[in-house]
Coordinates of C-alpha atoms in Angstrom, one line a residue:
M15 CA -34.1 29.8 -53.2
P16 CA -30.4 30.1 -53.8
N17 CA -28.1 29.0 -51.1
A18 CA -24.7 30.4 -50.4
A19 CA -22.7 28.3 -52.9
D20 CA -25.4 29.6 -55.5
I21 CA -24.7 33.0 -54.5
L22 CA -21.0 32.6 -54.8
I23 CA -21.0 31.2 -58.3
E24 CA -23.5 33.6 -59.5
T25 CA -21.3 36.3 -58.3
L26 CA -18.3 34.9 -60.1
I27 CA -20.2 34.9 -63.2
K28 CA -21.3 38.4 -62.8
W29 CA -17.6 39.5 -62.4
N30 CA -16.8 37.6 -65.6
V31 CA -15.2 34.6 -64.2
E32 CA -15.2 32.0 -66.9
V33 CA -12.9 29.0 -65.2
V34 CA -12.5 27.7 -61.7
F35 CA -9.5 25.5 -61.3
G36 CA -9.7 23.0 -58.5
L37 CA -10.1 19.4 -57.1
P38 CA -13.3 18.2 -55.6
G39 CA -13.6 17.3 -51.8
D40 CA -16.2 16.6 -49.2
G41 CA -15.7 20.1 -47.7
I42 CA -16.9 21.7 -51.0
N43 CA -19.7 19.6 -52.3
G44 CA -22.1 22.4 -52.1
I45 CA -19.9 24.9 -54.4
M46 CA -19.3 21.8 -56.7
E47 CA -23.1 21.3 -57.0
A48 CA -23.3 25.2 -57.9
L49 CA -20.7 24.9 -60.5
R50 CA -22.3 21.7 -61.9
T51 CA -25.5 23.3 -62.3
R52 CA -24.1 26.3 -64.1
Q53 CA -21.4 24.6 -66.0
D54 CA -22.9 26.1 -69.3
R55 CA -21.7 29.4 -68.0
I56 CA -18.7 28.7 -66.0
R57 CA -16.1 26.1 -66.5
F58 CA -14.4 23.8 -63.9
I59 CA -11.1 22.5 -64.7
Q60 CA -10.0 19.5 -62.6
V61 CA -6.4 19.3 -61.5
R62 CA -4.5 16.5 -59.9
H63 CA -3.2 18.5 -56.9
E64 CA -4.3 21.7 -55.2
E65 CA -1.0 23.2 -55.7
S66 CA -1.4 23.1 -59.3
A67 CA -4.9 25.0 -59.2
A68 CA -3.4 27.9 -57.4
F69 CA -0.5 28.1 -59.9
M70 CA -3.1 27.8 -62.7
A71 CA -5.3 30.5 -61.2
C72 CA -2.0 32.9 -60.8
A73 CA -0.8 32.0 -64.4
Y74 CA -4.3 32.7 -65.7
A75 CA -4.5 35.8 -64.2
K76 CA -1.0 36.8 -65.5
W77 CA -1.8 35.7 -69.0
T78 CA -5.3 37.5 -69.2
G79 CA -5.1 40.5 -66.5
R80 CA -8.4 38.9 -65.3
L81 CA -9.2 37.3 -62.0
G82 CA -8.0 33.9 -61.4
V83 CA -9.8 31.5 -59.2
C84 CA -8.9 28.2 -57.6
L85 CA -11.0 25.9 -55.5
A86 CA -10.0 23.4 -52.7
T87 CA -11.5 21.4 -49.9
S88 CA -10.9 21.9 -46.2
G89 CA -7.7 21.0 -44.3
P90 CA -5.0 19.7 -46.6
G91 CA -6.8 20.7 -49.8
G92 CA -6.6 24.3 -48.6
T93 CA -3.1 24.1 -47.2
H94 CA -2.0 22.7 -50.6
L95 CA -2.9 25.8 -52.2
L96 CA -0.4 27.8 -50.6
T97 CA 2.7 27.6 -52.7
G98 CA 0.6 28.8 -55.8
L99 CA -0.9 31.6 -53.8
Y100 CA 2.5 33.0 -52.5
D101 CA 3.3 32.9 -56.4
A102 CA 0.3 35.2 -56.9
R103 CA 1.1 37.3 -54.0
L104 CA 4.7 38.0 -55.0
D105 CA 4.1 38.7 -58.5
Q106 CA 1.0 40.6 -57.9
A107 CA -1.7 38.4 -60.0
P108 CA -5.3 39.0 -59.0
V109 CA -6.4 35.5 -57.4
L110 CA -9.4 34.4 -55.6
A111 CA -9.0 31.3 -53.5
V112 CA -12.1 29.6 -52.3
T113 CA -11.8 26.8 -49.5
G114 CA -14.2 24.5 -47.7
M115 CA -14.3 24.0 -43.9
Q116 CA -15.9 21.4 -41.6
F117 CA -19.5 21.9 -40.2
H118 CA -19.7 25.3 -38.8
D119 CA -20.6 24.1 -35.3
L120 CA -17.6 21.8 -35.2
I121 CA -14.9 24.2 -36.0
E122 CA -12.0 24.3 -33.4
T123 CA -13.4 21.1 -31.8
F124 CA -10.4 18.9 -32.9
T125 CA -12.6 17.3 -35.7
Q126 CA -11.4 15.8 -39.1
Q127 CA -9.5 18.5 -41.1
D128 CA -10.2 20.9 -38.6
V129 CA -7.6 23.8 -40.0
D130 CA -8.7 27.4 -39.6
L131 CA -7.6 28.2 -43.2
T132 CA -8.3 32.0 -42.7
R133 CA -5.6 31.9 -40.0
V134 CA -3.4 30.0 -42.3
F135 CA -4.0 32.3 -45.3
N136 CA -3.4 35.5 -43.3
D137 CA 0.0 36.2 -44.5
V138 CA -0.6 35.6 -48.4
T139 CA -4.1 37.5 -48.6
V140 CA -5.2 41.2 -49.3
F141 CA -8.7 39.9 -48.3
N142 CA -9.3 37.1 -45.9
A143 CA -12.7 36.0 -44.5
Q144 CA -14.9 33.4 -43.2
V145 CA -18.6 33.3 -44.6
S146 CA -21.1 32.9 -42.0
D147 CA -24.4 32.4 -44.0
A148 CA -26.0 33.1 -47.2
V149 CA -26.6 36.8 -46.7
H150 CA -23.1 37.2 -45.5
M151 CA -22.0 35.5 -48.8
E152 CA -24.0 38.4 -50.8
N153 CA -21.6 41.1 -49.5
L154 CA -18.3 39.0 -49.1
A155 CA -18.2 37.4 -52.8
G156 CA -18.3 40.6 -54.7
L157 CA -15.8 42.3 -52.1
A158 CA -13.3 39.5 -52.4
C159 CA -13.3 39.7 -56.1
R160 CA -13.0 43.4 -56.1
S161 CA -10.1 43.4 -53.6
A162 CA -8.2 40.9 -55.5
L163 CA -8.3 43.0 -58.5
A164 CA -7.8 46.4 -56.8
E165 CA -4.8 45.2 -54.8
R166 CA -3.5 42.8 -57.4
G167 CA -3.2 40.0 -54.8
V168 CA -5.0 37.0 -53.0
A169 CA -8.3 37.2 -51.8
H170 CA -9.7 34.2 -50.0
L171 CA -13.2 33.0 -48.6
S172 CA -13.5 29.9 -46.4
I173 CA -16.9 28.4 -46.1
A174 CA -18.1 25.7 -43.8
S175 CA -19.6 22.9 -45.7
D176 CA -23.2 23.0 -44.1
V177 CA -23.0 26.9 -44.7
Q178 CA -22.4 26.5 -48.5
E179 CA -25.9 24.7 -48.6
L180 CA -27.6 27.0 -46.2
A181 CA -30.5 29.0 -48.3
L182 CA -30.9 32.7 -48.4
D183 CA -34.2 32.4 -46.7
E184 CA -32.9 30.4 -43.8
S185 CA -30.2 33.0 -43.1
R186 CA -31.0 35.9 -40.7
R187 CA -30.4 39.2 -42.1
S188 CA -29.4 42.2 -39.9
K189 CA -31.5 45.4 -40.3
R190 CA -28.5 47.2 -41.7
N191 CA -27.9 44.5 -44.2
R192 CA -29.9 45.8 -46.9
P193 CA -30.1 43.2 -50.1
S194 CA -27.9 44.1 -53.3
H195 CA -26.2 47.1 -51.6
T196 CA -22.7 46.0 -53.0
P197 CA -22.5 46.3 -56.6
D198 CA -20.9 43.5 -58.6
Q199 CA -18.8 45.8 -60.6
W200 CA -15.2 46.8 -61.1
F201 CA -14.3 50.4 -61.3
E202 CA -11.0 51.1 -62.6
G203 CA -9.8 54.6 -63.3
D204 CA -6.8 56.0 -64.8
R205 CA -3.6 55.8 -63.2
L206 CA -1.6 58.8 -63.6
P207 CA 1.6 60.1 -62.0
D208 CA 2.3 63.3 -60.2
A209 CA 3.0 66.1 -62.9
R210 CA 6.0 67.3 -60.8
Q211 CA 7.6 63.8 -60.8
V212 CA 7.1 63.6 -64.7
E213 CA 8.9 66.9 -64.9
N214 CA 11.6 65.8 -62.7
A215 CA 12.1 62.6 -64.4
A216 CA 12.4 64.2 -67.8
K217 CA 14.8 66.6 -66.5
I218 CA 17.1 63.7 -65.1
L219 CA 16.9 61.6 -68.2
N220 CA 17.4 64.6 -70.7
A221 CA 20.4 65.6 -68.8
A222 CA 22.0 62.0 -68.7
K223 CA 24.6 60.9 -71.4
K224 CA 24.1 57.1 -71.0
V225 CA 20.7 56.0 -70.2
A226 CA 19.8 52.4 -69.8
I227 CA 16.2 51.0 -69.1
L228 CA 15.2 47.9 -67.1
A229 CA 11.9 46.7 -68.0
G230 CA 9.6 44.2 -66.2
Q231 CA 6.2 42.6 -66.4
G232 CA 4.7 46.0 -65.5
A233 CA 5.6 47.1 -69.2
R234 CA 4.0 44.4 -70.8
S235 CA 1.1 46.5 -72.0
A236 CA 3.3 49.5 -72.9
R237 CA 5.6 48.0 -75.8
Q238 CA 5.2 50.9 -78.1
E239 CA 5.5 53.5 -75.4
L240 CA 8.8 51.7 -74.0
E241 CA 10.0 51.6 -77.7
R242 CA 9.6 55.2 -78.0
A243 CA 11.3 56.0 -74.8
A244 CA 14.3 53.8 -75.7
D245 CA 14.7 55.7 -79.1
L246 CA 14.4 59.0 -77.6
L247 CA 17.0 58.2 -75.0
A248 CA 19.3 56.2 -77.1
A249 CA 18.9 53.4 -74.5
P250 CA 19.6 49.7 -74.3
V251 CA 16.7 48.0 -72.6
A252 CA 17.6 45.3 -70.1
K253 CA 14.7 43.0 -69.3
A254 CA 13.8 41.2 -66.0
L255 CA 12.9 37.7 -66.4
L256 CA 9.1 38.4 -66.1
G257 CA 9.6 41.2 -68.6
K258 CA 11.2 38.7 -71.4
A259 CA 8.2 39.1 -73.7
V260 CA 8.1 42.9 -73.2
L261 CA 10.3 43.6 -76.4
P262 CA 11.3 40.7 -79.0
D263 CA 14.8 39.2 -78.3
D264 CA 16.0 40.5 -81.5
H265 CA 14.8 44.1 -81.0
P266 CA 17.6 46.5 -81.7
H267 CA 17.3 48.2 -78.3
T268 CA 17.3 45.2 -76.1
T269 CA 20.1 43.4 -74.4
G270 CA 18.2 40.5 -73.2
G271 CA 17.9 39.4 -69.4
I272 CA 19.7 40.7 -66.3
G273 CA 20.9 39.0 -63.3
I274 CA 22.5 35.3 -63.0
L275 CA 20.3 34.4 -66.0
G276 CA 21.2 37.2 -68.1
T277 CA 23.5 38.5 -70.7
L278 CA 26.8 40.3 -70.1
P279 CA 25.7 43.3 -72.3
S280 CA 22.7 44.0 -70.0
Q281 CA 25.0 43.7 -66.8
E282 CA 27.3 46.0 -68.3
A283 CA 24.6 48.5 -69.4
L284 CA 23.4 48.9 -65.8
K285 CA 27.0 48.9 -64.5
E286 CA 28.1 51.8 -66.9
C287 CA 24.9 54.2 -67.2
D288 CA 24.7 57.6 -65.5
A289 CA 20.8 57.1 -65.6
L290 CA 18.5 54.3 -65.3
L291 CA 14.8 54.1 -66.2
I292 CA 13.0 51.3 -64.3
V293 CA 9.7 50.5 -65.9
G294 CA 7.4 48.0 -64.1
S295 CA 9.9 46.0 -62.3
T296 CA 11.3 45.2 -59.0
F297 CA 14.1 42.8 -60.2
P298 CA 15.2 41.6 -56.7
Y299 CA 19.1 41.2 -57.3
I300 CA 20.3 44.4 -55.8
E301 CA 23.9 43.6 -56.9
Y302 CA 23.1 44.0 -60.6
Y303 CA 21.8 47.4 -59.9
P304 CA 24.0 50.7 -60.6
E305 CA 26.1 51.4 -57.6
P306 CA 24.7 54.0 -55.3
G307 CA 25.7 57.4 -56.2
K308 CA 27.0 56.3 -60.0
A309 CA 23.6 56.8 -61.5
R310 CA 20.3 58.8 -61.2
I311 CA 17.2 56.6 -61.0
V312 CA 13.7 57.0 -62.4
Q313 CA 11.1 54.4 -61.7
I314 CA 7.7 53.8 -63.2
D315 CA 5.4 51.6 -61.1
R316 CA 1.6 51.6 -60.4
D317 CA 2.3 50.6 -56.8
A318 CA 3.7 53.3 -54.8
Q319 CA 5.1 50.9 -52.1
R320 CA 7.5 49.5 -54.8
I321 CA 9.3 52.6 -55.7
G322 CA 12.8 52.7 -54.4
L323 CA 12.7 49.2 -53.1
R324 CA 16.1 48.2 -54.7
C325 CA 18.0 51.3 -55.2
P326 CA 17.7 55.1 -54.3
V327 CA 15.2 56.8 -56.7
E328 CA 15.1 60.5 -57.4
A329 CA 11.9 60.5 -59.4
G330 CA 9.1 58.1 -58.7
L331 CA 6.3 57.8 -60.9
V332 CA 3.3 56.1 -59.7
G333 CA 1.1 55.1 -62.5
D334 CA 0.1 52.9 -65.3
A335 CA 3.4 52.1 -67.4
A336 CA 1.7 53.1 -70.9
Q337 CA -0.1 56.2 -69.7
T338 CA 3.0 57.4 -67.7
L339 CA 5.5 56.7 -70.6
R340 CA 3.3 58.8 -72.9
L341 CA 3.4 61.7 -70.6
L342 CA 7.2 61.2 -70.0
N343 CA 8.1 60.8 -73.6
E344 CA 6.4 64.0 -74.5
R345 CA 8.9 65.8 -72.5
L346 CA 12.1 63.9 -73.6
T347 CA 14.5 65.3 -76.0
Q348 CA 15.9 63.1 -78.7
K349 CA 19.6 62.2 -78.0
A350 CA 21.9 62.8 -80.8
D351 CA 24.8 60.6 -79.3
R352 CA 23.9 57.1 -79.6
G353 CA 27.4 55.9 -78.5
F354 CA 26.0 54.1 -75.4
L355 CA 23.5 52.2 -77.3
E356 CA 25.8 51.3 -79.9
K357 CA 28.4 50.1 -77.6
A358 CA 25.5 47.8 -76.1
Q359 CA 24.5 46.4 -79.6
A360 CA 28.1 45.5 -80.3
G361 CA 28.4 43.7 -77.0
M362 CA 25.0 41.9 -77.7
A363 CA 26.3 40.8 -81.4
R364 CA 29.4 39.2 -79.6
W365 CA 27.2 37.7 -76.9
R366 CA 25.2 36.1 -79.5
E367 CA 28.2 34.9 -81.3
M368 CA 29.2 33.1 -77.9
M369 CA 25.8 31.7 -77.4
A370 CA 25.8 30.3 -81.1
L371 CA 29.0 28.3 -80.2
S372 CA 27.4 26.5 -77.3
E373 CA 24.1 26.0 -79.2
S374 CA 25.9 24.2 -81.9
R375 CA 27.8 21.6 -79.8
T376 CA 27.6 18.1 -81.2
D377 CA 28.8 16.4 -78.0
V378 CA 27.6 13.5 -76.1
P379 CA 26.2 13.8 -73.4
M380 CA 24.2 16.3 -75.2
K381 CA 24.3 19.8 -74.2
P382 CA 21.0 21.1 -73.1
Q383 CA 21.4 24.7 -74.9
V384 CA 21.3 22.7 -78.0
I385 CA 17.9 21.1 -77.6
V386 CA 16.5 24.2 -76.1
K387 CA 17.7 26.5 -79.0
A388 CA 16.2 23.8 -81.6
L389 CA 12.9 23.9 -79.8
G390 CA 12.7 27.6 -79.7
R391 CA 13.8 28.1 -83.2
R392 CA 10.6 26.3 -84.4
M393 CA 8.1 28.0 -82.0
P394 CA 5.3 29.6 -84.2
D395 CA 4.9 33.4 -84.0
N396 CA 1.8 33.0 -81.6
A397 CA 3.4 30.6 -79.3
I398 CA 3.3 30.7 -75.5
L399 CA 6.3 29.7 -73.5
T400 CA 6.5 28.6 -70.0
T401 CA 9.3 27.5 -68.1
D402 CA 10.1 26.0 -64.5
S403 CA 12.4 27.2 -62.0
G404 CA 16.0 25.9 -61.9
Q405 CA 18.8 25.7 -64.7
N406 CA 16.0 25.2 -67.3
T407 CA 14.8 28.9 -66.6
E408 CA 18.4 30.0 -67.4
L409 CA 18.5 27.9 -70.4
A410 CA 15.2 29.1 -71.7
A411 CA 16.0 32.8 -70.8
R412 CA 19.3 32.7 -72.7
H413 CA 18.8 30.4 -75.5
I414 CA 15.0 30.9 -76.7
D415 CA 14.8 34.2 -78.5
L416 CA 11.1 35.3 -78.2
R417 CA 9.6 37.0 -81.3
A418 CA 6.8 39.5 -81.6
G419 CA 3.5 38.1 -80.8
Q420 CA 4.9 35.3 -78.5
E421 CA 4.4 35.1 -74.8
F422 CA 6.2 34.0 -71.7
G423 CA 5.4 33.1 -68.2
V424 CA 7.2 31.7 -65.1
S425 CA 7.1 31.9 -61.2
G426 CA 9.1 35.2 -60.9
A427 CA 9.5 36.4 -57.2
L428 CA 8.8 33.3 -55.5
A429 CA 10.7 31.2 -58.2
S430 CA 9.1 27.8 -57.2
M431 CA 9.7 24.6 -58.7
A432 CA 6.7 22.7 -60.3
C433 CA 5.1 25.8 -61.8
G434 CA 6.1 25.3 -65.5
L435 CA 3.3 22.6 -66.5
P436 CA 0.4 24.3 -64.5
Y437 CA 1.4 27.6 -66.3
A438 CA 1.4 25.9 -69.3
I439 CA -2.2 24.3 -68.9
A440 CA -3.5 27.7 -67.7
A441 CA -2.2 29.3 -71.1
G442 CA -4.0 26.5 -73.0
I443 CA -7.0 27.3 -71.1
A444 CA -6.9 30.9 -71.5
F445 CA -6.1 31.0 -75.1
P446 CA -7.6 27.9 -76.9
G447 CA -6.0 26.8 -80.0
R448 CA -2.7 28.8 -79.5
P449 CA 0.4 26.7 -79.4
I450 CA 1.9 26.0 -75.9
F451 CA 5.4 25.0 -75.0
S452 CA 7.2 24.4 -72.0
V453 CA 10.9 23.9 -70.8
V454 CA 11.4 22.2 -67.5
G455 CA 13.6 20.1 -65.5
D456 CA 13.6 16.5 -64.3
G457 CA 13.3 17.8 -60.8
G458 CA 10.4 20.2 -61.0
F459 CA 8.4 17.9 -63.7
A460 CA 8.5 15.0 -61.2
M461 CA 7.0 17.2 -58.5
Q462 CA 3.7 17.4 -60.5
L463 CA 4.2 14.8 -63.1
G464 CA 0.5 13.6 -62.7
E465 CA -0.7 17.0 -64.0
F466 CA 0.2 15.9 -67.7
S467 CA -2.7 13.9 -67.6
T468 CA -4.8 17.2 -67.0
A469 CA -3.1 18.6 -70.1
V470 CA -4.2 15.3 -71.9
R471 CA -7.9 15.5 -70.3
Y472 CA -8.3 19.2 -71.7
G473 CA -6.6 18.6 -75.1
I474 CA -3.8 21.3 -74.4
P475 CA -1.7 21.5 -77.5
L476 CA 1.6 21.4 -75.5
K477 CA 5.2 20.5 -76.4
L478 CA 6.9 20.0 -73.1
L479 CA 10.6 19.8 -73.1
V480 CA 11.9 18.0 -70.0
L481 CA 15.9 18.3 -69.5
K482 CA 16.7 15.2 -67.8
N483 CA 20.2 15.3 -66.1
G484 CA 19.4 13.1 -63.0
M485 CA 20.1 16.5 -61.1
L486 CA 18.9 19.4 -59.2
N487 CA 21.4 21.3 -61.3
Q488 CA 20.6 25.0 -60.3
I489 CA 21.1 23.8 -56.6
A490 CA 24.2 21.8 -57.3
W491 CA 25.9 24.7 -59.0
E492 CA 24.7 27.1 -56.4
Q493 CA 26.4 24.9 -53.6
M494 CA 29.6 25.4 -55.4
M495 CA 29.4 29.0 -56.2
F496 CA 27.7 30.5 -53.3
L497 CA 29.4 28.5 -50.5
G498 CA 32.4 26.8 -52.0
N499 CA 30.8 23.3 -51.3
P500 CA 31.0 20.3 -53.3
Q501 CA 27.7 19.2 -54.8
F502 CA 25.6 17.0 -52.3
G503 CA 22.1 15.6 -52.0
C504 CA 21.1 16.9 -55.7
E505 CA 21.0 13.4 -57.6
L506 CA 17.8 12.2 -58.6
Q507 CA 16.4 8.9 -59.2
P508 CA 15.8 8.5 -63.1
I509 CA 12.3 8.4 -64.4
D510 CA 11.2 7.4 -67.8
F511 CA 9.2 10.6 -68.8
A512 CA 8.4 9.5 -72.2
M513 CA 7.0 6.3 -71.1
A514 CA 5.0 8.2 -68.2
A515 CA 3.6 10.6 -70.9
E516 CA 2.3 7.4 -73.0
A517 CA 1.0 5.8 -69.8
M518 CA -1.3 9.0 -69.2
G519 CA -2.5 9.0 -72.8
G520 CA -0.2 11.5 -74.1
I521 CA 2.9 11.0 -76.5
G522 CA 6.2 10.6 -75.3
L523 CA 9.4 10.9 -77.2
S524 CA 13.2 10.5 -76.3
V525 CA 16.3 12.3 -77.5
T526 CA 19.8 11.6 -76.4
R527 CA 22.1 12.8 -79.3
P528 CA 22.1 16.0 -81.2
D529 CA 21.8 14.5 -84.5
E530 CA 18.5 13.2 -83.2
I531 CA 17.0 16.4 -82.3
E532 CA 15.4 17.4 -85.8
G533 CA 13.7 14.2 -86.3
V534 CA 12.3 14.1 -82.9
L535 CA 11.1 17.5 -83.0
D536 CA 9.5 16.8 -86.6
A537 CA 7.4 14.0 -84.9
A538 CA 6.7 16.3 -81.8
F539 CA 5.3 19.1 -84.0
A540 CA 3.4 16.8 -86.3
A541 CA 1.5 15.5 -83.3
D542 CA -1.8 16.5 -81.9
G543 CA -2.3 16.9 -78.2
P544 CA 0.1 17.0 -75.4
V545 CA 3.8 15.7 -76.0
V546 CA 6.6 15.3 -73.5
I547 CA 9.9 15.6 -75.3
E548 CA 12.6 13.9 -72.8
A549 CA 16.0 15.1 -73.8
V550 CA 18.9 13.2 -72.1
V551 CA 21.5 16.0 -71.4
D552 CA 24.7 16.7 -69.6
A553 CA 24.7 16.9 -65.9
Y554 CA 28.0 18.4 -65.9
E555 CA 27.3 21.5 -68.0
P556 CA 27.5 24.4 -65.3
M557 CA 25.1 27.3 -64.8
M558 CA 27.1 30.5 -64.7
P559 CA 26.3 34.3 -64.3
P560 CA 27.4 36.2 -67.5
K561 CA 30.5 37.6 -65.4
M562 CA 31.5 35.4 -62.7
P563 CA 31.9 37.5 -59.5
P564 CA 35.5 37.0 -58.0
D565 CA 34.0 35.5 -54.9
Y566 CA 31.9 32.8 -56.9
A567 CA 35.0 31.9 -58.9
K568 CA 36.9 31.4 -56.0
N569 CA 34.2 29.1 -54.2
F570 CA 33.8 27.3 -57.5
R571 CA 37.5 26.4 -57.6
K572 CA 37.4 25.5 -54.0
A573 CA 34.6 23.1 -54.4
L574 CA 35.6 21.5 -57.9
P575 CA 38.2 18.8 -56.8
Q576 CA 35.7 17.4 -54.1
T577 CA 32.7 17.3 -56.6
P578 CA 31.8 14.1 -58.4
G579 CA 32.6 14.6 -62.1
H580 CA 35.0 17.4 -61.8
E581 CA 37.0 16.1 -64.6
Q582 CA 33.9 16.5 -67.1
I583 CA 33.0 19.9 -65.3
E584 CA 36.6 21.2 -66.1
E585 CA 36.3 19.9 -69.6
N586 CA 33.0 21.9 -70.0
V587 CA 34.2 25.0 -68.6
S588 CA 37.2 25.1 -71.0
H589 CA 34.7 25.8 -74.0
E590 CA 32.9 29.2 -74.7
P591 CA 30.9 30.8 -73.7
L592 CA 31.8 29.3 -70.2
S593 CA 35.5 30.0 -70.4
S594 CA 34.8 33.8 -71.2
M595 CA 32.2 34.0 -68.1
M596 CA 35.0 32.4 -65.9
A597 CA 37.8 34.8 -67.1
G598 CA 35.4 37.7 -66.3
S599 CA 36.2 36.9 -62.6
S600 CA 39.9 37.6 -62.9

């Protein structure tokens, strides 16, 4: 007779779950046994920290569009999941979190690890339940899966350790709880927008003379439709960070990223347009959107709640991006005047020339953009790239040009450090055989350093570039630009990451000079299994927005004389593209 844990795992299998990320603990022994006895049908991926399990489940859901599942024991095991679960919540990834609890009759008695995880998880979840017995599990397990997929968020089941082993025939079924009355199926229909809104959107876009498009992760499955809309509207396409792979970076319509990590042509396109089409994005930095009243806004999103979050919207199209764009494209008129697009294209040509200057520097200490560009240039056409949160994000966004067929992933709205490596491992689990790459900083990598051994254990074909500057560099520059304060508290104790990689059974390589890059990359790309490439880079190379706002520039100049290494910073700012970015503030 199956017990509650058996019912849970059988339900996951019925819902086509193939992978569970987690770490064993005595609060989930019953579930671990159910996984052990079904390991030919569902795979358990052991991590070194529960936060990574949640990041991996989130990333797996993003990569595949399927349900990601993570598992943790009671008390601290469950609380460790929270950061990765908030990542899923904010980036709308369907994830099921399963946690253990102490014995059911000792809950709320101050026993060991007596943490009410349903209460703890209340803010992060779209579905949140404590399982009382096996017949209750029959109802809740499938409902939790359905809720996560339907709401594109986090569902949570908390199960006392003794309840996990409670057999179905030992549970008391109420007379209204008929067996198998909840189907283990996912019913997903078309998401089509209101026809009147489509007509309204077409009128707005057809009447405009300078249309720009902002594309995010919601446009990932709508590339052809997005290209068609961009062509009809003669529109440059700026990409939010999560939408980096929506169009290749060399596409004639794209102006690259937007925001502090983005390009000047993207910023100018959104500033100068008289109409903006937003597709699958709620890019959070309001200051980069058109000023209210200067452009008419059309937004496509499958979530009605997200229409109009960042700027006033005249036409809100609630529906699947691909299907909605197809309906809209049928009503758009081809624009003969392509001057706005051509101006953006000319701007991108100048921007690429500026980036090329910084990417070809031969200075020592080595500039981080030099090694980042070299890595990106070598990535094969089917590569998957992840990055962490920090200056490394800006470097990957600006200096790695994604090609058609390549994918990209990062913690978006949460912007959490320590996500890059778990995202990369999840990509390797989701797509066996595809080459995996990651760009991380020494701050974020150190937080989950032990997880590199997970990549070794599961043979992830990972090339991980760690930019070692001994600083929490993004925070350091933000201290200067945002508040006018000198850098403080951001220095890091150095770690030999190459040696650590070797100690965990992987391969560790180091590079300190530009003339060493190609040889080190030759060795890294020739190696099988996970490789850490430790690149010692200039800690005084600033991170700047494409056009420095006047208040940022004023704060930067105020903080500079009091900041350690200000002479080196001043020297770096005198070179392109930083000098042009600073000049844009005047």
